[in-house]
DNA sequence: CTTCCACAGGAACCAGCGGACC
DNA sequence: GGTCCGCTGGTTCCTGTGGAAG
């Protein structure tokens, strides 16, 4: 329980802290001026888009692959923005740009839609119409109606519309590839305008799910983003750290530690930045003058704990009960056998008036929990006294309690 | 050497459910 | 609006097994 003295103390430390200059610069949605080690991808995407525009033609559709945190979204935004800035005509809307080529004027409009938030056909069309200045109601119209309006307003605009669909796999999971199919075919319905689609995904096998027709038209050009290695991550972090932190507050080694930790997990720049930011925040809370490697280690634990809690929270009920059984036995100092865990589990289940699963199933659940690292199960043979797994809790008690605290039935057990 | 414990874990099967299809 | 179908998560039944005890 925080007392007022605690809070005073915290406030005093925070006001004294002088760690961050601008922590927003470490957020994943911040778009930096420079994208180190993505020069090739930027160039390639710019080339794909620009050279046809200069000839007055429609650029090919592009499919962009790469793991999370490899800079796909940032590069796309960067290129679209660059298009505007370089050829922008001091336009009222920042999303629109005029591009002169030879004699005729081509009007280019760009947008990027995140399919995680706009994850239905309706909502995406609605977002696209919004960019073109047409407001439609949240609901009430049919998708076909929106589509018709979309065509209509596009024709009126006489423009090239470059649409980037970020996290496109989310859309396909939820609503299939019908809209995608229509969008890739839309140019045959248009005479005075053109549409170019950029599909962005981190799912490398997404192609297998796609309608082959969508696959071929969306994949006219493909761009693959390789993961960053530790050195590249270091460059990225250095640049951001300069913007985000006060000069000299980072201990030497902090950045390279963040980079190497993140590089271990498929070179995810977002994770590296998170690590650095959380380390900074921990240092700030402590009232420290500097961010040290130790802060990074604490940050790693923090981030991992959050992940663990989330994993527990989303576990099915019976898996949670098994986990709690292991926890209770562990608290009594018992490294429990499968049989003991099963007994404990049966008692818990009875107390909330449910039918227990069979031991066979519980044995599988234990293996699953072992696999995701919540418990540790070691197979032991006690000769005459049988063969069993010895199961212990593999996570901090705090994370365990945090993970079950919002289910009152379960939290009553601990 | 044999026995036998206390399970591990494979195989087959089944209920329920969401989605595709007519 | 029925039906078919594949998937998930469960059950039943079963065989396999390392090593202390006898």
XYZ file of C-alpha atoms (C1' of nucleotides) in Angstrom:
458
model
C 0.000 0.000 0.000
C 1.466 3.353 -0.975
C 1.434 5.805 1.860
C 1.447 9.499 1.227
C 5.083 9.526 2.242
C 5.810 6.970 -0.477
C 4.066 9.073 -3.043
C 5.871 12.225 -1.935
C 9.080 10.329 -2.273
C 8.221 9.109 -5.737
C 7.267 12.578 -6.863
C 10.493 13.988 -5.512
C 12.512 11.399 -7.361
C 10.604 11.934 -10.595
C 11.024 15.673 -10.491
C 14.719 15.231 -9.908
C 15.013 12.696 -12.682
C 16.547 13.984 -15.816
C 16.641 10.981 -18.047
C 14.372 11.577 -20.988
C 14.433 14.417 -23.419
C 11.506 13.071 -25.418
C 10.418 9.538 -24.726
C 7.888 9.571 -27.555
C 10.825 9.095 -29.886
C 11.092 5.531 -28.606
C 7.486 4.602 -29.285
C 6.901 2.122 -32.077
C 4.648 4.494 -33.998
C 7.193 7.279 -34.158
C 8.494 7.691 -37.682
C 12.120 8.820 -37.681
C 13.709 10.872 -40.425
C 16.330 8.229 -41.013
C 15.805 4.525 -41.326
C 19.256 3.013 -40.930
C 19.910 -0.209 -42.842
C 16.733 0.039 -44.821
C 18.180 2.109 -47.647
C 17.826 -0.739 -50.107
C 14.187 -1.349 -49.295
C 13.387 2.359 -49.460
C 15.092 2.672 -52.787
C 13.433 -0.394 -54.169
C 9.941 0.622 -53.077
C 10.449 4.167 -54.328
C 11.613 2.800 -57.634
C 8.617 0.496 -57.967
C 6.241 3.357 -57.304
C 7.998 6.227 -58.962
C 9.206 5.084 -62.318
C 5.738 4.170 -63.626
C 4.294 7.409 -62.250
C 6.900 9.381 -64.119
C 5.768 7.658 -67.291
C 2.161 8.321 -66.420
C 1.477 4.665 -65.842
C 0.103 2.756 -62.861
C 2.711 1.354 -60.494
C 2.566 -2.375 -59.843
C 0.963 -3.717 -56.716
C 3.526 -4.594 -54.093
C 3.638 -7.293 -51.470
C 5.905 -6.656 -48.502
C 6.970 -9.462 -46.160
C 9.058 -9.490 -43.020
C 8.946 -10.322 -39.330
C 7.594 -7.837 -36.817
C 9.887 -4.941 -36.111
C 11.817 -5.145 -39.364
C 10.715 -1.724 -40.524
C 8.034 -2.612 -43.067
C 5.526 -0.034 -41.935
C 8.133 2.622 -41.319
C 9.656 2.208 -44.770
C 6.261 2.324 -46.428
C 5.249 5.442 -44.547
C 8.589 6.958 -45.291
C 8.304 6.392 -49.013
C 4.718 7.586 -49.216
C 5.648 10.710 -47.299
C 8.684 11.251 -49.418
C 6.504 11.059 -52.503
C 4.468 13.883 -51.114
C 7.308 16.041 -49.914
C 9.391 15.767 -53.027
C 6.546 16.356 -55.416
C 4.071 17.917 -53.083
C 2.412 21.068 -54.265
C 1.913 22.822 -50.991
C -1.345 21.051 -50.788
C -3.978 21.629 -48.185
C -4.119 17.944 -47.369
C -0.858 16.382 -46.323
C -1.922 13.106 -47.847
C -2.289 14.423 -51.318
C 0.366 15.321 -53.742
C 0.570 16.628 -57.249
C 3.108 15.224 -59.523
C 3.989 16.738 -62.845
C 5.166 14.453 -65.548
C 5.807 15.591 -69.061
C 2.724 17.431 -70.147
C -0.011 15.945 -68.022
C -0.627 16.310 -64.323
C -1.013 13.161 -62.327
C -2.588 13.539 -58.967
C -1.354 11.073 -56.409
C -3.155 10.308 -53.192
C -1.633 7.966 -50.671
C -2.837 6.360 -47.497
C -1.931 3.583 -45.138
C -4.663 1.605 -43.410
C -4.019 -0.712 -40.512
C -6.041 -3.873 -40.982
C -5.770 -4.813 -37.328
C -8.000 -1.940 -36.353
C -9.952 -1.757 -39.608
C -10.438 -5.474 -39.899
C -13.576 -5.800 -41.963
C -14.234 -5.050 -45.598
C -16.700 -2.398 -44.600
C -14.350 -0.545 -42.298
C -11.521 -0.525 -44.784
C -13.686 0.853 -47.546
C -14.985 3.400 -45.101
C -11.441 4.447 -44.229
C -10.497 4.739 -47.900
C -13.576 6.815 -48.640
C -12.632 9.017 -45.698
C -9.258 9.733 -47.258
C -11.022 10.782 -50.450
C -13.197 13.123 -48.428
C -16.390 11.091 -48.366
C -17.919 10.369 -44.978
C -20.145 7.330 -44.650
C -21.995 6.046 -41.583
C -20.391 3.500 -39.239
C -22.939 0.983 -40.297
C -26.111 0.700 -42.278
C -24.906 0.478 -45.843
C -23.991 -2.677 -47.656
C -20.410 -3.330 -48.611
C -21.468 -3.314 -52.243
C -22.879 0.177 -51.796
C -19.610 1.443 -50.321
C -17.721 -0.154 -53.138
C -19.879 1.607 -55.723
C -19.351 4.930 -54.001
C -15.650 4.264 -53.851
C -15.498 3.766 -57.611
C -17.587 6.816 -58.200
C -15.475 9.157 -56.095
C -12.259 7.729 -57.492
C -13.408 8.466 -61.004
C -14.293 11.978 -60.023
C -10.867 12.488 -58.464
C -8.907 11.530 -61.551
C -5.967 10.408 -59.535
C -3.620 7.620 -58.705
C -4.597 6.215 -55.331
C -1.811 4.358 -53.535
C -3.295 2.254 -50.754
C -1.041 0.517 -48.257
C -2.795 -2.186 -46.237
C -0.777 -2.869 -43.125
C -1.061 -6.224 -41.305
C -3.112 -7.501 -44.171
C -3.118 -11.016 -42.697
C -5.510 -9.762 -40.018
C -8.010 -8.785 -42.663
C -7.709 -12.100 -44.449
C -8.110 -14.078 -41.232
C -11.227 -12.190 -40.312
C -12.902 -11.371 -43.576
C -11.210 -13.390 -46.283
C -9.625 -12.124 -49.451
C -12.709 -10.973 -51.261
C -12.070 -7.269 -50.843
C -8.466 -7.783 -51.804
C -9.577 -9.529 -54.941
C -11.885 -6.701 -55.881
C -9.312 -4.029 -55.108
C -6.701 -5.706 -57.247
C -9.227 -5.897 -60.053
C -10.603 -2.431 -59.566
C -8.519 -0.875 -62.306
C -10.594 -2.593 -64.961
C -13.621 -0.730 -63.657
C -11.881 2.624 -63.687
C -11.120 4.783 -66.659
C -9.856 8.075 -65.293
C -8.176 6.859 -62.086
C -5.883 4.066 -60.999
C -5.338 2.203 -57.761
C -2.116 0.633 -56.552
C -2.146 -1.686 -53.563
C 0.715 -2.261 -51.162
C 0.079 -5.288 -48.946
C 2.174 -5.530 -45.786
C 2.358 -8.664 -43.690
C 4.563 -10.466 -41.211
C 3.027 -13.800 -42.000
C 5.410 -15.478 -44.370
C 3.002 -18.202 -45.387
C 0.108 -15.859 -46.048
C 0.530 -16.463 -49.738
C -0.641 -20.032 -49.312
C -4.032 -18.876 -48.097
C -4.627 -16.421 -50.866
C -6.749 -16.959 -53.887
C -4.225 -17.585 -56.676
C -5.653 -14.689 -58.659
C -5.104 -12.320 -55.743
C -1.684 -13.802 -55.231
C -0.540 -13.071 -58.743
C -1.950 -9.566 -58.997
C -0.928 -8.450 -55.515
C 2.477 -9.995 -55.892
C 3.399 -8.165 -59.071
C 6.339 -6.916 -57.081
C 7.620 -8.419 -53.859
C 9.806 -6.969 -51.185
C 11.300 -8.977 -48.371
C 12.536 -7.346 -45.192
C 15.263 -9.360 -43.504
C 15.563 -9.165 -39.707
C 18.089 -6.748 -38.299
C 21.236 -8.158 -36.782
C 22.637 -6.891 -33.492
C 24.921 -4.323 -35.082
C 22.151 -2.869 -37.184
C 19.865 -2.678 -34.188
C 22.605 -0.852 -32.374
C 22.713 1.817 -35.077
C 18.968 2.239 -34.909
C 18.990 2.527 -31.147
C 21.860 5.002 -31.193
C 19.978 7.315 -33.464
C 16.790 7.155 -31.458
C 18.559 7.390 -28.133
C 20.078 10.653 -29.212
C 16.613 12.099 -29.728
C 14.975 10.513 -26.715
C 17.499 10.760 -23.899
C 19.335 13.596 -22.282
C 22.958 13.617 -23.391
C 25.233 11.346 -21.403
C 22.633 9.521 -19.338
C 23.157 6.187 -21.044
C 25.958 4.095 -19.620
C 28.193 2.670 -22.299
C 27.048 -0.831 -23.082
C 23.363 -0.128 -22.530
C 22.580 0.211 -26.184
C 24.553 -2.788 -27.310
C 22.944 -4.880 -24.587
C 19.463 -3.896 -25.746
C 20.482 -4.630 -29.314
C 21.895 -8.052 -28.601
C 18.924 -9.061 -26.456
C 16.502 -8.081 -29.195
C 18.617 -9.650 -31.903
C 18.187 -12.965 -30.168
C 14.498 -12.709 -30.913
C 14.523 -12.461 -34.689
C 15.965 -8.928 -34.821
C 12.884 -7.071 -33.738
C 13.575 -3.337 -33.630
C 10.327 -2.656 -31.817
C 11.403 -4.928 -28.998
C 14.813 -3.308 -28.828
C 13.225 0.124 -28.537
C 10.786 -1.098 -25.902
C 13.648 -2.478 -23.903
C 15.498 0.811 -24.038
C 12.431 2.819 -23.129
C 11.442 0.613 -20.200
C 15.038 0.640 -18.946
C 14.904 4.414 -19.027
C 11.616 4.471 -17.189
C 12.927 2.186 -14.468
C 15.966 4.402 -14.026
C 13.687 7.420 -13.846
C 11.513 5.843 -11.179
C 14.563 4.992 -9.146
C 15.682 8.560 -9.379
C 18.938 7.369 -10.918
C 21.165 9.761 -12.789
C 22.076 7.226 -15.427
C 20.608 4.257 -17.225
C 22.775 1.226 -16.578
C 22.978 -2.288 -17.959
C 21.287 -3.407 -14.819
C 18.266 -1.314 -15.693
C 18.129 -3.076 -19.036
C 18.122 -6.428 -17.296
C 15.290 -5.292 -15.080
C 13.442 -4.044 -18.139
C 13.824 -7.409 -19.797
C 12.325 -9.077 -16.742
C 9.518 -6.558 -16.705
C 8.636 -7.112 -20.332
C 8.861 -10.848 -19.941
C 6.688 -10.775 -16.854
C 4.034 -8.914 -18.797
C 4.172 -11.581 -21.434
C 3.895 -14.349 -18.837
C 0.913 -12.711 -17.158
C -0.812 -12.415 -20.497
C -0.158 -16.068 -21.277
C -1.655 -17.134 -17.943
C -4.631 -14.857 -18.344
C -5.566 -16.402 -21.666
C -5.134 -20.002 -20.502
C -8.252 -22.218 -20.546
C -9.890 -22.745 -17.146
C -8.637 -26.261 -16.511
C -5.107 -25.367 -17.490
C -5.262 -22.533 -14.982
C -6.489 -24.951 -12.328
C -3.633 -27.329 -13.021
C -1.205 -24.434 -12.831
C -2.669 -23.326 -9.512
C -2.365 -26.868 -8.200
C 1.323 -26.876 -9.066
C 1.665 -23.478 -7.435
C -0.040 -24.537 -4.204
C 2.116 -27.625 -3.887
C 5.197 -25.621 -4.728
C 4.307 -23.212 -1.940
C 4.255 -26.095 0.492
C 7.741 -26.893 -0.672
C 6.659 -29.977 -2.579
C 8.085 -30.783 -5.948
C 4.958 -32.618 -6.924
C 4.430 -35.790 -8.906
C 1.754 -36.000 -11.555
C -0.471 -37.942 -9.157
C -0.191 -35.311 -6.428
C -0.913 -32.519 -8.866
C -3.908 -34.451 -10.129
C -5.254 -34.960 -6.580
C -4.877 -31.292 -5.790
C -6.470 -30.392 -9.084
C -9.472 -32.649 -8.367
C -9.979 -30.969 -4.995
C -9.918 -27.501 -6.554
C -12.313 -28.529 -9.275
C -14.757 -29.910 -6.712
C -14.713 -26.669 -4.789
C -16.019 -24.788 -7.783
C -18.480 -27.537 -8.695
C -17.018 -28.689 -11.950
C -16.245 -32.125 -13.307
C -12.561 -32.960 -13.348
C -10.805 -33.923 -16.535
C -9.179 -37.337 -16.705
C -5.655 -37.856 -15.520
C -4.649 -38.559 -19.078
C -5.758 -35.122 -20.137
C -4.172 -33.443 -17.125
C -0.938 -35.172 -17.995
C -1.133 -33.541 -21.400
C -1.942 -30.175 -19.862
C 1.143 -30.455 -17.688
C 3.197 -31.126 -20.788
C 1.658 -28.089 -22.464
C 2.429 -25.885 -19.471
C 5.950 -27.239 -19.522
C 6.260 -26.439 -23.191
C 5.257 -22.810 -22.777
C 7.562 -22.519 -19.804
C 5.115 -21.920 -16.966
C 6.109 -25.075 -15.119
C 9.118 -27.303 -15.263
C 8.500 -31.040 -15.498
C 11.315 -33.474 -14.998
C 10.827 -37.169 -15.680
C 12.124 -39.266 -12.776
C 12.133 -42.933 -12.046
C 11.814 -44.102 -8.483
C 12.286 -47.729 -9.286
C 9.952 -49.843 -7.289
C 7.866 -46.759 -6.640
C 7.160 -46.007 -10.226
C 8.010 -43.435 -12.791
C 6.581 -39.963 -12.762
C 7.227 -36.381 -13.658
C 8.292 -33.974 -10.978
C 6.684 -30.653 -11.541
C 7.709 -27.273 -10.200
C 6.643 -23.741 -10.917
C 8.948 -22.054 -13.408
C 7.704 -18.489 -13.116
C 7.861 -15.829 -10.403
C 5.075 -16.031 -7.841
C 4.083 -12.462 -8.606
C 3.427 -13.153 -12.270
C 1.423 -16.220 -11.325
C -0.841 -14.307 -8.941
C -1.196 -11.430 -11.350
C -2.290 -13.800 -14.093
C -5.223 -15.259 -12.176
C -6.269 -12.280 -10.136
C -9.213 -11.230 -12.279
C -11.029 -14.544 -11.866
C -12.500 -14.407 -8.375
C -13.139 -18.165 -8.247
C -9.483 -18.863 -8.853
C -7.914 -16.102 -6.823
C -9.811 -17.446 -3.801
C -7.580 -20.513 -3.907
C -4.293 -18.747 -3.349
C 16.894 -61.973 -12.782
C 12.151 -60.831 -12.200
C 8.637 -58.087 -10.532
C 6.056 -54.280 -10.195
C 5.030 -49.278 -9.307
C 3.116 -45.011 -11.205
C 2.849 -43.096 -14.351
C 4.157 -41.592 -19.863
C 2.281 -41.233 -23.928
C 0.282 -43.517 -28.448
C -4.131 -44.818 -30.885
C -8.681 -44.618 -31.666
C -12.686 -42.577 -30.945
C -16.231 -38.908 -29.825
C -18.888 -34.333 -28.935
C -19.464 -29.796 -30.156
C -18.774 -26.018 -33.068
C -18.006 -22.813 -36.785
C -17.928 -22.351 -41.631
C -18.899 -23.817 -46.498
C -22.198 -25.356 -49.476
C -26.462 -26.422 -51.433
C -32.386 -23.655 -43.050
C -30.442 -28.241 -43.342
C -26.302 -30.852 -43.869
C -21.789 -31.947 -44.436
C -17.031 -31.481 -43.023
C -12.863 -30.534 -40.701
C -10.949 -29.044 -36.373
C -10.294 -28.796 -31.354
C -10.242 -30.614 -27.055
C -11.725 -34.156 -24.649
C -12.195 -39.533 -23.282
C -11.184 -44.566 -23.183
C -8.147 -48.046 -23.609
C -3.929 -49.425 -24.067
C 1.152 -50.641 -24.147
C 5.741 -49.166 -22.618
C 9.332 -48.267 -19.205
C 13.626 -47.238 -15.551
C 15.201 -48.990 -11.839
C 14.639 -50.227 -6.563
C 12.869 -54.064 -4.240
C 12.551 -58.783 -3.593
